[in-house]
Amino acid sequence: MRPSERSFARRIDLTSLQLFVAVCELGSIGRAAEREFIAASAVSKRLSDLEATLETPLLYRHTRGVKLTPAGESLLHHARSVLFSLEKMQAELSEYADGVKGHVRIHANISAIVQFLPEDLGSFSQAHPQVKIDLEEHLSTEVVRAVQEGAADLGICNVTSGNNGHELQTLPYRQDELVLIVPRQHVLARKKAVAFEDTLDFDHVGLHSNSSIYLAMREAAAAAGRTIRLRIHVTGLDAMGRMIQNGLGVGVMPRRAFTLMNGAGELECVALTDDWARRDIRLVARDFSTLPLTARLLVDHLRARAQEQQPLAA
C-alpha cells in the first residue's frame, strides 16, 4: 500500500460510512439520525467532513431530503461492500470464540458438488467438527478466478489449458465421465455408445453457456462444422433431467451425477465416444504448501477419499 493510500484509509471513518449508508437508504438526514440514535446535526457534520476528506460532494441536499451525486453513488457501492466485509469478519471471529478452530473457503463447480463433495466433506466434518467449511458453487472459470484473487482458499473444478492461471497449482482429485441423457423411448436410447456429433440432429438441453460442459460441447460441434440445436439453458443437473424427461431435448451430464439423481426417472444414459467426455476434476490453490493447516488437512482428506473411492468414480 502506497503512503497516500495509507493516509486515505486512516482518514475514512467507519461510523461516517455507516451514517452515510443510512442517509442514502432513508433519503433523509433526519430519519437516519432517528434510526441511528444520533443528533441530526452530528450526522450532517460527519457527512460534511466525509465530503471534505474525499474532496467531492456526495449528496444534493434539498428541503425534501437528499439525493446522491455520481460520486455518492460510487461511495455507496464501496461503503456497503466495506461494511458487509466487516460484518462477515465479525461473524467469523465470533465463531473462533465459540470453539471453531479453522475456516476453509471452497469454490467448486457443479460436477464436483453433485458427485463427490457431499460425502467427502461430510466425512471430513465428522473427523474435524471444529473446522468450518464455506462452500460455494461456481462455474469452473469463476472457481479459478476466485482462487487467483484470494476469494477462495481452495478450488475444485475442471482445469483446462484455457482456464489454468500460470501462478496456480493443481492436484488430481477425481475423474468423471460425461454421458448423453435421453428419454427412455428416444431412438438413441437403444445405443450403447454414440459420438457427440451424432446427437446434433436433436434438440439439446444445455447447462449455463459458460459451464465447462457446455463449452466442451460447443467446441466439439464447431470441430464437426455443426451447431448445437439448443432448446433451453438450465442452471442445474436436476432441472436438466426434468426437461429431458419431458421431451425438450437430450443433454450431457456426468455419469455419476445421473446415477445419483435418476432414481425413478424415465431416462437412459448413453456413453459418449469422444475423448473430451473423460475429464479430470482437480484441486486448485495458489500454493498448497502455504495453505493454512486446516486447509491442508482438507486437501489431504479429499485426496485420500479419492484414492479409496476411485473404482466408484469410474
Short mmCIF file of C-alpha atoms in Angstrom, two decimals:
data_model
loop_
_atom_site.label_atom_id
_atom_site.label_comp_id
_atom_site.label_asym_id
_atom_site.label_seq_id
_atom_site.Cartn_x
_atom_site.Cartn_y
_atom_site.Cartn_z
CA MET A 1 0.00 0.00 0.00
CA ARG A 2 1.41 3.37 -1.04
CA PRO A 3 1.76 6.15 1.62
CA SER A 4 -1.08 8.11 0.00
CA GLU A 5 -3.34 5.05 0.22
CA ARG A 6 -2.48 4.52 3.89
CA SER A 7 -3.27 8.16 4.61
CA PHE A 8 -6.62 7.86 2.83
CA ALA A 9 -7.52 4.72 4.81
CA ARG A 10 -6.75 6.49 8.10
CA ARG A 11 -8.92 9.46 7.18
CA ILE A 12 -12.02 7.39 6.37
CA ASP A 13 -14.18 6.95 9.46
CA LEU A 14 -16.31 3.79 9.61
CA THR A 15 -19.02 5.46 11.66
CA SER A 16 -19.33 8.13 9.00
CA LEU A 17 -19.64 5.44 6.34
CA GLN A 18 -22.42 3.76 8.34
CA LEU A 19 -24.26 7.06 8.70
CA PHE A 20 -23.78 7.83 5.00
CA VAL A 21 -25.34 4.48 4.05
CA ALA A 22 -28.23 5.09 6.47
CA VAL A 23 -28.90 8.53 4.93
CA CYS A 24 -28.84 7.02 1.43
CA GLU A 25 -31.21 4.21 2.40
CA LEU A 26 -33.71 6.51 4.13
CA GLY A 27 -33.29 9.55 1.86
CA SER A 28 -33.17 11.92 4.80
CA ILE A 29 -30.61 13.05 7.35
CA GLY A 30 -33.35 13.41 9.96
CA ARG A 31 -34.72 9.88 9.53
CA ALA A 32 -31.19 8.44 9.51
CA ALA A 33 -30.43 10.28 12.74
CA GLU A 34 -33.55 8.81 14.37
CA ARG A 35 -32.68 5.28 13.28
CA GLU A 36 -29.06 5.57 14.42
CA PHE A 37 -29.94 7.37 17.69
CA ILE A 38 -27.75 10.39 16.99
CA ALA A 39 -28.48 14.10 16.58
CA ALA A 40 -29.25 15.23 13.04
CA SER A 41 -26.65 17.99 13.36
CA ALA A 42 -24.00 15.40 14.22
CA VAL A 43 -24.95 13.34 11.15
CA SER A 44 -24.77 16.42 8.94
CA LYS A 45 -21.35 17.33 10.37
CA ARG A 46 -19.97 13.85 9.73
CA LEU A 47 -21.23 13.89 6.14
CA SER A 48 -19.66 17.29 5.55
CA ASP A 49 -16.36 16.03 6.98
CA LEU A 50 -16.58 12.97 4.74
CA GLU A 51 -17.10 15.16 1.68
CA ALA A 52 -14.13 17.30 2.73
CA THR A 53 -11.96 14.19 3.11
CA LEU A 54 -12.95 12.92 -0.32
CA GLU A 55 -12.80 16.42 -1.81
CA THR A 56 -16.10 15.97 -3.67
CA PRO A 57 -19.83 16.46 -2.95
CA LEU A 58 -21.64 13.24 -2.12
CA LEU A 59 -25.20 14.47 -1.65
CA TYR A 60 -27.54 17.03 -3.15
CA ARG A 61 -29.40 18.48 -0.16
CA HIS A 62 -32.92 19.85 -0.64
CA THR A 63 -35.98 20.54 1.51
CA ARG A 64 -37.48 17.08 0.95
CA GLY A 65 -34.31 15.16 1.75
CA VAL A 66 -31.11 14.24 -0.07
CA LYS A 67 -30.14 12.80 -3.44
CA LEU A 68 -26.86 11.11 -4.35
CA THR A 69 -24.31 12.75 -6.62
CA PRO A 70 -22.43 10.46 -9.05
CA ALA A 71 -19.56 10.33 -6.54
CA GLY A 72 -22.09 9.48 -3.83
CA GLU A 73 -23.41 6.58 -5.89
CA SER A 74 -19.89 5.21 -6.20
CA LEU A 75 -19.18 5.63 -2.49
CA LEU A 76 -22.44 3.94 -1.53
CA HIS A 77 -21.44 0.85 -3.51
CA HIS A 78 -18.00 0.68 -1.87
CA ALA A 79 -19.29 1.57 1.61
CA ARG A 80 -21.78 -1.27 1.55
CA SER A 81 -19.03 -3.65 0.44
CA VAL A 82 -16.72 -2.49 3.26
CA LEU A 83 -19.44 -2.74 5.92
CA PHE A 84 -20.52 -6.18 4.68
CA SER A 85 -16.91 -7.39 4.88
CA LEU A 86 -16.66 -6.10 8.44
CA GLU A 87 -19.87 -7.91 9.40
CA LYS A 88 -18.55 -11.11 7.85
CA MET A 89 -15.23 -10.68 9.66
CA GLN A 90 -17.04 -10.20 12.98
CA ALA A 91 -19.17 -13.30 12.38
CA GLU A 92 -16.15 -15.45 11.54
CA LEU A 93 -14.12 -14.21 14.50
CA SER A 94 -17.04 -14.83 16.86
CA GLU A 95 -17.09 -18.42 15.64
CA TYR A 96 -13.48 -18.82 16.76
CA ALA A 97 -14.55 -17.56 20.18
CA ASP A 98 -17.28 -20.22 20.18
CA GLY A 99 -14.78 -23.02 19.54
CA VAL A 100 -14.18 -23.07 15.78
CA LYS A 101 -10.53 -24.00 15.20
CA GLY A 102 -10.23 -23.30 11.49
CA HIS A 103 -12.03 -21.99 8.45
CA VAL A 104 -11.69 -23.15 4.83
CA ARG A 105 -13.31 -21.33 1.90
CA ILE A 106 -14.01 -23.57 -1.11
CA HIS A 107 -15.37 -22.71 -4.54
CA ALA A 108 -16.33 -25.73 -6.65
CA ASN A 109 -18.14 -26.47 -9.88
CA ILE A 110 -21.48 -28.26 -10.04
CA SER A 111 -19.96 -31.58 -11.15
CA ALA A 112 -17.78 -31.83 -8.04
CA ILE A 113 -20.57 -30.67 -5.73
CA VAL A 114 -23.18 -33.10 -7.04
CA GLN A 115 -20.95 -36.14 -7.46
CA PHE A 116 -18.32 -36.16 -4.74
CA LEU A 117 -18.26 -33.34 -2.19
CA PRO A 118 -21.30 -34.18 -0.04
CA GLU A 119 -19.75 -37.45 1.13
CA ASP A 120 -16.15 -36.21 1.16
CA LEU A 121 -16.86 -33.02 3.10
CA GLY A 122 -19.30 -34.85 5.38
CA SER A 123 -16.66 -37.34 6.45
CA PHE A 124 -14.13 -34.53 6.96
CA SER A 125 -16.56 -32.60 9.16
CA GLN A 126 -17.17 -35.70 11.27
CA ALA A 127 -13.43 -36.09 11.81
CA HIS A 128 -12.86 -32.33 12.34
CA PRO A 129 -16.10 -30.88 13.78
CA GLN A 130 -14.42 -27.62 14.84
CA VAL A 131 -13.36 -26.70 11.31
CA LYS A 132 -15.85 -24.53 9.45
CA ILE A 133 -16.20 -25.07 5.69
CA ASP A 134 -17.75 -22.45 3.42
CA LEU A 135 -18.66 -24.00 0.06
CA GLU A 136 -19.90 -22.01 -2.93
CA GLU A 137 -20.91 -23.33 -6.35
CA HIS A 138 -19.46 -21.54 -9.38
CA LEU A 139 -18.51 -22.19 -12.98
CA SER A 140 -15.02 -23.65 -13.41
CA THR A 141 -13.65 -20.41 -14.86
CA GLU A 142 -15.03 -18.49 -11.89
CA VAL A 143 -13.58 -21.02 -9.45
CA VAL A 144 -10.11 -20.46 -10.90
CA ARG A 145 -10.57 -16.69 -10.77
CA ALA A 146 -11.69 -16.84 -7.12
CA VAL A 147 -8.52 -18.74 -6.16
CA GLN A 148 -6.36 -16.31 -8.15
CA GLU A 149 -7.95 -13.32 -6.40
CA GLY A 150 -7.87 -14.87 -2.92
CA ALA A 151 -11.66 -15.12 -2.56
CA ALA A 152 -11.29 -18.88 -2.05
CA ASP A 153 -8.56 -20.89 -0.33
CA LEU A 154 -9.26 -23.95 -2.44
CA GLY A 155 -10.89 -24.52 -5.82
CA ILE A 156 -12.32 -27.79 -7.12
CA CYS A 157 -13.13 -27.84 -10.83
CA ASN A 158 -12.23 -28.98 -14.33
CA VAL A 159 -8.97 -27.21 -15.13
CA THR A 160 -8.00 -26.84 -18.77
CA SER A 161 -5.15 -25.03 -20.50
CA GLY A 162 -7.61 -22.22 -21.15
CA ASN A 163 -8.52 -21.52 -17.53
CA ASN A 164 -5.44 -22.51 -15.53
CA GLY A 165 -3.58 -19.40 -14.47
CA HIS A 166 0.22 -19.83 -14.56
CA GLU A 167 0.55 -18.90 -10.90
CA LEU A 168 -1.87 -21.60 -9.70
CA GLN A 169 -1.01 -25.09 -8.54
CA THR A 170 -3.27 -28.10 -9.12
CA LEU A 171 -3.52 -31.62 -7.73
CA PRO A 172 -5.59 -34.55 -9.02
CA TYR A 173 -8.86 -35.17 -7.19
CA ARG A 174 -11.39 -37.18 -9.21
CA GLN A 175 -12.26 -38.24 -12.73
CA ASP A 176 -15.70 -38.13 -14.24
CA GLU A 177 -17.29 -39.29 -17.47
CA LEU A 178 -19.79 -37.27 -19.46
CA VAL A 179 -22.69 -39.23 -20.93
CA LEU A 180 -25.68 -38.45 -23.11
CA ILE A 181 -29.03 -38.39 -21.30
CA VAL A 182 -32.13 -39.23 -23.34
CA PRO A 183 -35.75 -40.22 -22.67
CA ARG A 184 -36.19 -43.98 -22.41
CA GLN A 185 -38.17 -44.11 -25.68
CA HIS A 186 -35.68 -41.98 -27.63
CA VAL A 187 -34.09 -43.51 -30.73
CA LEU A 188 -30.59 -43.07 -29.22
CA ALA A 189 -31.56 -44.89 -26.01
CA ARG A 190 -31.00 -48.24 -27.76
CA LYS A 191 -27.33 -47.47 -28.45
CA LYS A 192 -24.52 -48.48 -26.09
CA ALA A 193 -22.32 -45.57 -27.16
CA VAL A 194 -22.60 -42.62 -29.52
CA ALA A 195 -20.33 -39.89 -30.87
CA PHE A 196 -21.41 -36.43 -29.80
CA GLU A 197 -21.58 -35.37 -33.44
CA ASP A 198 -24.41 -37.89 -33.94
CA THR A 199 -26.51 -36.10 -31.28
CA LEU A 200 -26.51 -32.80 -33.15
CA ASP A 201 -29.56 -33.74 -35.21
CA PHE A 202 -31.61 -33.49 -32.00
CA ASP A 203 -32.62 -30.61 -29.74
CA HIS A 204 -30.41 -30.19 -26.67
CA VAL A 205 -30.97 -29.09 -23.10
CA GLY A 206 -27.75 -27.35 -22.04
CA LEU A 207 -26.18 -26.08 -18.85
CA HIS A 208 -25.12 -22.45 -18.42
CA SER A 209 -23.44 -21.12 -21.56
CA ASN A 210 -20.11 -20.62 -19.71
CA SER A 211 -20.09 -24.02 -17.98
CA SER A 212 -17.18 -26.33 -18.80
CA ILE A 213 -19.58 -28.99 -20.09
CA TYR A 214 -21.38 -26.66 -22.48
CA LEU A 215 -18.11 -25.10 -23.69
CA ALA A 216 -16.77 -28.59 -24.49
CA MET A 217 -19.99 -29.42 -26.37
CA ARG A 218 -19.81 -26.20 -28.35
CA GLU A 219 -16.17 -26.79 -29.31
CA ALA A 220 -16.98 -30.35 -30.40
CA ALA A 221 -19.87 -29.15 -32.53
CA ALA A 222 -17.71 -26.44 -34.12
CA ALA A 223 -14.98 -29.01 -34.89
CA ALA A 224 -17.61 -31.03 -36.75
CA GLY A 225 -18.75 -27.93 -38.66
CA ARG A 226 -22.11 -28.04 -36.88
CA THR A 227 -24.01 -26.07 -34.28
CA ILE A 228 -25.96 -27.26 -31.25
CA ARG A 229 -29.74 -27.08 -31.59
CA LEU A 230 -30.13 -25.65 -28.12
CA ARG A 231 -33.72 -25.68 -26.85
CA ILE A 232 -33.07 -24.28 -23.39
CA HIS A 233 -30.29 -23.41 -20.92
CA VAL A 234 -30.69 -24.58 -17.32
CA THR A 235 -28.56 -23.87 -14.25
CA GLY A 236 -28.64 -27.29 -12.58
CA LEU A 237 -28.48 -31.00 -13.36
CA ASP A 238 -31.83 -31.73 -11.71
CA ALA A 239 -33.52 -29.18 -13.96
CA MET A 240 -31.76 -30.67 -16.98
CA GLY A 241 -33.07 -34.14 -16.13
CA ARG A 242 -36.64 -32.90 -15.76
CA MET A 243 -36.50 -31.01 -19.05
CA ILE A 244 -35.16 -34.07 -20.89
CA GLN A 245 -37.75 -36.33 -19.26
CA ASN A 246 -40.48 -34.02 -20.53
CA GLY A 247 -39.31 -34.16 -24.12
CA LEU A 248 -37.45 -30.89 -24.50
CA GLY A 249 -34.31 -32.49 -25.88
CA VAL A 250 -31.27 -34.58 -24.98
CA GLY A 251 -28.45 -33.47 -22.71
CA VAL A 252 -24.93 -34.16 -21.47
CA MET A 253 -24.04 -34.59 -17.80
CA PRO A 254 -21.60 -36.61 -15.64
CA ARG A 255 -22.48 -40.30 -15.39
CA ARG A 256 -22.25 -40.46 -11.60
CA ALA A 257 -24.45 -37.39 -11.23
CA PHE A 258 -27.05 -39.11 -13.40
CA THR A 259 -26.82 -42.31 -11.33
CA LEU A 260 -27.25 -40.38 -8.07
CA MET A 261 -30.22 -38.30 -9.24
CA ASN A 262 -32.12 -40.55 -11.65
CA GLY A 263 -33.97 -42.80 -9.20
CA ALA A 264 -37.39 -43.44 -10.74
CA GLY A 265 -36.77 -41.18 -13.74
CA GLU A 266 -37.73 -42.34 -17.22
CA LEU A 267 -34.28 -41.60 -18.61
CA GLU A 268 -31.35 -43.53 -20.04
CA CYS A 269 -27.66 -42.63 -20.29
CA VAL A 270 -25.58 -43.46 -23.35
CA ALA A 271 -21.78 -43.42 -23.33
CA LEU A 272 -20.04 -40.77 -25.43
CA THR A 273 -17.10 -41.98 -27.51
CA ASP A 274 -15.41 -38.54 -27.61
CA ASP A 275 -12.12 -38.10 -25.73
CA TRP A 276 -13.32 -34.89 -24.10
CA ALA A 277 -16.07 -36.84 -22.33
CA ARG A 278 -13.46 -38.16 -19.88
CA ARG A 279 -12.44 -35.30 -17.59
CA ASP A 280 -10.17 -34.61 -14.62
CA ILE A 281 -11.53 -32.71 -11.63
CA ARG A 282 -8.61 -31.09 -9.84
CA LEU A 283 -7.87 -29.27 -6.61
CA VAL A 284 -6.64 -25.72 -7.24
CA ALA A 285 -4.68 -23.40 -4.94
CA ARG A 286 -2.25 -20.56 -5.28
CA ASP A 287 0.32 -22.55 -3.28
CA PHE A 288 -0.65 -25.74 -1.45
CA SER A 289 2.39 -25.52 0.83
CA THR A 290 1.32 -22.13 2.22
CA LEU A 291 -2.32 -23.01 2.85
CA PRO A 292 -3.46 -22.83 6.49
CA LEU A 293 -3.14 -26.09 8.40
CA THR A 294 -6.88 -26.79 8.28
CA ALA A 295 -6.96 -26.31 4.50
CA ARG A 296 -4.01 -28.66 4.08
CA LEU A 297 -5.78 -31.24 6.26
CA LEU A 298 -8.80 -30.95 3.97
CA VAL A 299 -6.69 -31.35 0.83
CA ASP A 300 -5.10 -34.50 2.27
CA HIS A 301 -8.53 -35.83 3.21
CA LEU A 302 -10.02 -35.19 -0.23
CA ARG A 303 -7.13 -36.91 -2.00
CA ALA A 304 -7.27 -39.89 0.38
CA ARG A 305 -11.03 -40.22 -0.18
CA ALA A 306 -10.48 -40.08 -3.94
CA GLN A 307 -8.00 -42.96 -3.70
CA GLU A 308 -10.42 -45.01 -1.58
CA GLN A 309 -13.41 -44.36 -3.84
CA GLN A 310 -11.63 -44.48 -7.19
CA PRO A 311 -13.49 -47.55 -8.51
CA LEU A 312 -16.82 -45.83 -7.72
CA ALA A 313 -15.86 -42.69 -9.61
CA ALA A 314 -15.11 -44.50 -12.85
#
